[in-house]
Coordinates of C-alpha atoms in Angstrom, one line a residue:
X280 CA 0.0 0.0 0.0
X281 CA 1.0 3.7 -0.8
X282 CA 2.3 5.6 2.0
X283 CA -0.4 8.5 2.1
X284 CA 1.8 11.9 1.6
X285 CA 1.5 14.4 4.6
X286 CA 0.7 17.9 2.7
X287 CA 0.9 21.8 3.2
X288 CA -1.3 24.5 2.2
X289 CA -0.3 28.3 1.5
X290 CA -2.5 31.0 0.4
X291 CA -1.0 34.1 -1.9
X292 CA -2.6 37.3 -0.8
X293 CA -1.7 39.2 -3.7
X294 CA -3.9 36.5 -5.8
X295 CA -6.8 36.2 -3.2
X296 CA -10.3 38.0 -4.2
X297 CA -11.7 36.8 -1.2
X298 CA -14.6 35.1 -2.5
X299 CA -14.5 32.7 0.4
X300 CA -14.8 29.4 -0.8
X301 CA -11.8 28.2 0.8
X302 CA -13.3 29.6 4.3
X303 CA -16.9 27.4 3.3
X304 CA -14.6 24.2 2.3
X305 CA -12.7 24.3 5.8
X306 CA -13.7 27.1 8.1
X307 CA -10.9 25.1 10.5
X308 CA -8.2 25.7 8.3
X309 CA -8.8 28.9 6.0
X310 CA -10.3 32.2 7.7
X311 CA -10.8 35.9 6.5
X312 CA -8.6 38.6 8.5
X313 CA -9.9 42.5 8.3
X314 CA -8.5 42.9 5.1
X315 CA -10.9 40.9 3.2
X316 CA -8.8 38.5 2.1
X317 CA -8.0 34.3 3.8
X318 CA -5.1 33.0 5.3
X319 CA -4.1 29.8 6.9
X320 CA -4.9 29.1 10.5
X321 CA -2.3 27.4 12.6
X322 CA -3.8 23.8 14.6
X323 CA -4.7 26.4 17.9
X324 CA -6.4 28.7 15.4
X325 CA -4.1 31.1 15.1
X326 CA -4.7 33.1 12.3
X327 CA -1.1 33.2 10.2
X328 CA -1.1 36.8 8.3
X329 CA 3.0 36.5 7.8
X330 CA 3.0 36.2 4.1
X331 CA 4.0 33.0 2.9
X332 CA 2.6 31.3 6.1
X333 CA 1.9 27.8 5.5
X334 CA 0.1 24.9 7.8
X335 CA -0.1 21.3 7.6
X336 CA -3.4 19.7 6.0
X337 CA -5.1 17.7 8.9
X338 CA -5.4 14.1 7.4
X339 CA -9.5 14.5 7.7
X340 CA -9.7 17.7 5.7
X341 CA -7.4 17.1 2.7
X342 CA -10.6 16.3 0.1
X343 CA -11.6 19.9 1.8
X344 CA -8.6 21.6 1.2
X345 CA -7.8 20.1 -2.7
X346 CA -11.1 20.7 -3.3
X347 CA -11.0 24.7 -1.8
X348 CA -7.6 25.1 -4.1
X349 CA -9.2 23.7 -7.6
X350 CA -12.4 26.0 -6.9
X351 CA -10.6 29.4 -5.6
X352 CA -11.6 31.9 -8.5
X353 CA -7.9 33.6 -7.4
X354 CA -6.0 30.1 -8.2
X355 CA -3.8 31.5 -5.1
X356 CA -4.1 28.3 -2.7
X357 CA -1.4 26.2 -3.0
X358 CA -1.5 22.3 -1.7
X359 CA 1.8 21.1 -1.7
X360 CA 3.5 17.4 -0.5
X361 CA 5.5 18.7 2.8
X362 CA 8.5 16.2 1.7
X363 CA 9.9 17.4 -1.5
X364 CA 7.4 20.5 -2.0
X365 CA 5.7 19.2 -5.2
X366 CA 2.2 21.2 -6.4
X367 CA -0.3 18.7 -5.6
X368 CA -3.1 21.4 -6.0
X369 CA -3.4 24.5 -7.0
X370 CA -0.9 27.1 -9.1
X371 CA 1.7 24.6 -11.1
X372 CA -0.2 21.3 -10.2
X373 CA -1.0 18.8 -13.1
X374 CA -4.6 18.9 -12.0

């Protein structure tokens, strides 16, 4: 059997139009800040507003989290394997 890969997501602010459908796909992981626009939330909650801030994808919400990066109208989510950083959704994935 395939080990399952542990992955990362991102979020580019300067792409984001803050539509929100990453915040509906995984309200746990994705929130808006005042600005308008999503970032990532750390596992506490922590909302991470450093650009380039990245969190791991909890095992139960990575469906949720491909799923928010093939929908964003901004294509600014990125879902990346933690390993060897290859696109697995998002900007320069082979969706």
């Amino acid at each position: 059997m395939a080990e399952e890969r542990e992955l990362e997501v991102s979020i580019d602010q300067d792409a984001c139009t803050g539509d929100g459908l990453c915040v509906q796909y995984a309200p746990s992981v994705f929130e808006f800040d005042i600005d308008g626009l999503a970032y990532v939330k750390d596992s506490d909650g922590e909302l991470l507003t450093t650009a380039g801030s990245q969190v791991n994808v909890p095992e139960h919400l990575r469906l949720d989290i491909v799923n928010a990066a093939h929908d964003c109208p901004g294509e600014c989510i990125y879902v990346r394997d933690r390993r060897d950083k290859t696109a697995v959704a998002g900007p320069g994935a082979d969706d």
